[in-house]
């Protein structure tokens, strides 16, 4: 073969190879640049690079949408469906979330949306982390903007994706086959709305803080220091964006996302105060960042940087004053140039470091004291056994304290004695007055009794024929309270019910199926709040301890009770709790040890000692 023919064959081979690679990349289209017309697996493309893939998707389907939310990965927790509901007027929102986004990306994206799709509404969601970067040049191939958005050469852009390393396409084909086994593995985006698919994350059990942190501890590692190098550029970009949107007759709204205390450690508080002042000069905005009533509770977050979808719903509920949504107290603020200084000073003030002082507190729980119950029951303790327990506790050197003493310890108002123990009774049985109270008084011990409102003073159940043990009266409660031996606290007025076969019956204080968070909060406020009023009116003491009926509780019930002013909640989870001076959250969902009839007194004492 002549050299000329060989060169022609070689060039043709190269051309053919290039054509094969280009054709492969067009057909498989792992970034959605060419519209992904064959596989139509847009979620995969968005995982690779949402900035590029979403433009490829919207160029085909933008007529389905007329409103957009623009932001980084945190903005995924702002639901487009909820925005549609709240905006009304046939709003159809799409989320342009992009991980690692900054105001340079937001601004470029906004211009393209306004020019090409003519939207009616724009919501910009900003985080705090954007204060540290304004990248006019992509730092990563998977974070680059589409050429239609960036204004760079479209020829060079498409050429880059035509000659893309085939490994990207192979990975997509491999994932396409594997998704039959695990559909979630390669579908972390919901292409129809643009948000992350958080079905698995939202199914996590968050009610038990201790268990949640054991499972997610690594997700809450602190970040390093983030400098305010992009502060002024961000403010200038925001000003341009707002002006551009409004000049095109669309509405503009700025929302700042919720932040965890771990994230807040990365910022200089004075820089954030300056940032907020400059933002407020540009536009009024809805602020959920900084140190708030939720920032210290990791159950509101997926990890250090990202808040949960439930919190996003609360944020929108606050903005649009939806009374079906429960919003924690002091969470959310409409920030203007007139109030920004005071507001920023409050939310960007780092709390004092928690004291290292902590104490392990064993808490005993009893119910009815009786020698002759209707039937054997682990919640019914014979009087002799109760006396034996109390004598053993005292002989072991334990000093009995009230639950309210734990509050004073955490608040730094008093120290606890050596070897503290708390003794509690649930429900308010007459036997507590007849047997328990005299023994405690005799031995110089103290106890907290949490009572059920409707049963006070009754010797028969309100349902004729239903098994019932008599409960002490308000007069007897007053006698015990005045003595200083007993403190009376709250066990609900009428939420000590449960029927697994009837979903219309509330299980303790838990939420009913289909009950809105707002209605649920109002139900707790009515029942538990009303019961607290009764106790305080009848006995004159402060009610700030709530004992969960059956021990059932949730993350939401804990937050609602905090907002109602409760300082302590008692669960039925077995064990010893650690309370920390300066940390009021350490007083919630405290564990207890059951002092039932089946546990010998010496064994009970060993459990109190943590053995």
XYZ file of C-alpha atoms in Angstrom, residues 34 51 111 225 233 253 262 279 293 300 327 333 398 408 415 426-427 455 503-504 508 584 587:
23
model
C -28.236 16.995 23.163
C -26.406 23.240 35.349
C -30.709 35.955 32.503
C -13.276 28.613 57.927
C -19.842 40.690 44.389
C -38.345 37.012 46.025
C -22.105 23.221 62.852
C -28.591 42.562 51.252
C -34.615 27.720 67.749
C -33.816 19.244 61.202
C -43.558 26.685 62.519
C -38.050 36.726 59.877
C -28.678 8.273 96.640
C -32.041 24.611 87.886
C -25.761 22.281 92.053
C -47.215 8.584 86.307
C -50.997 9.053 86.106
C -59.157 11.355 85.984
C -56.732 5.091 63.665
C -59.153 7.816 64.765
C -50.812 9.278 73.357
C -31.451 22.924 77.812
C -33.466 17.770 79.397
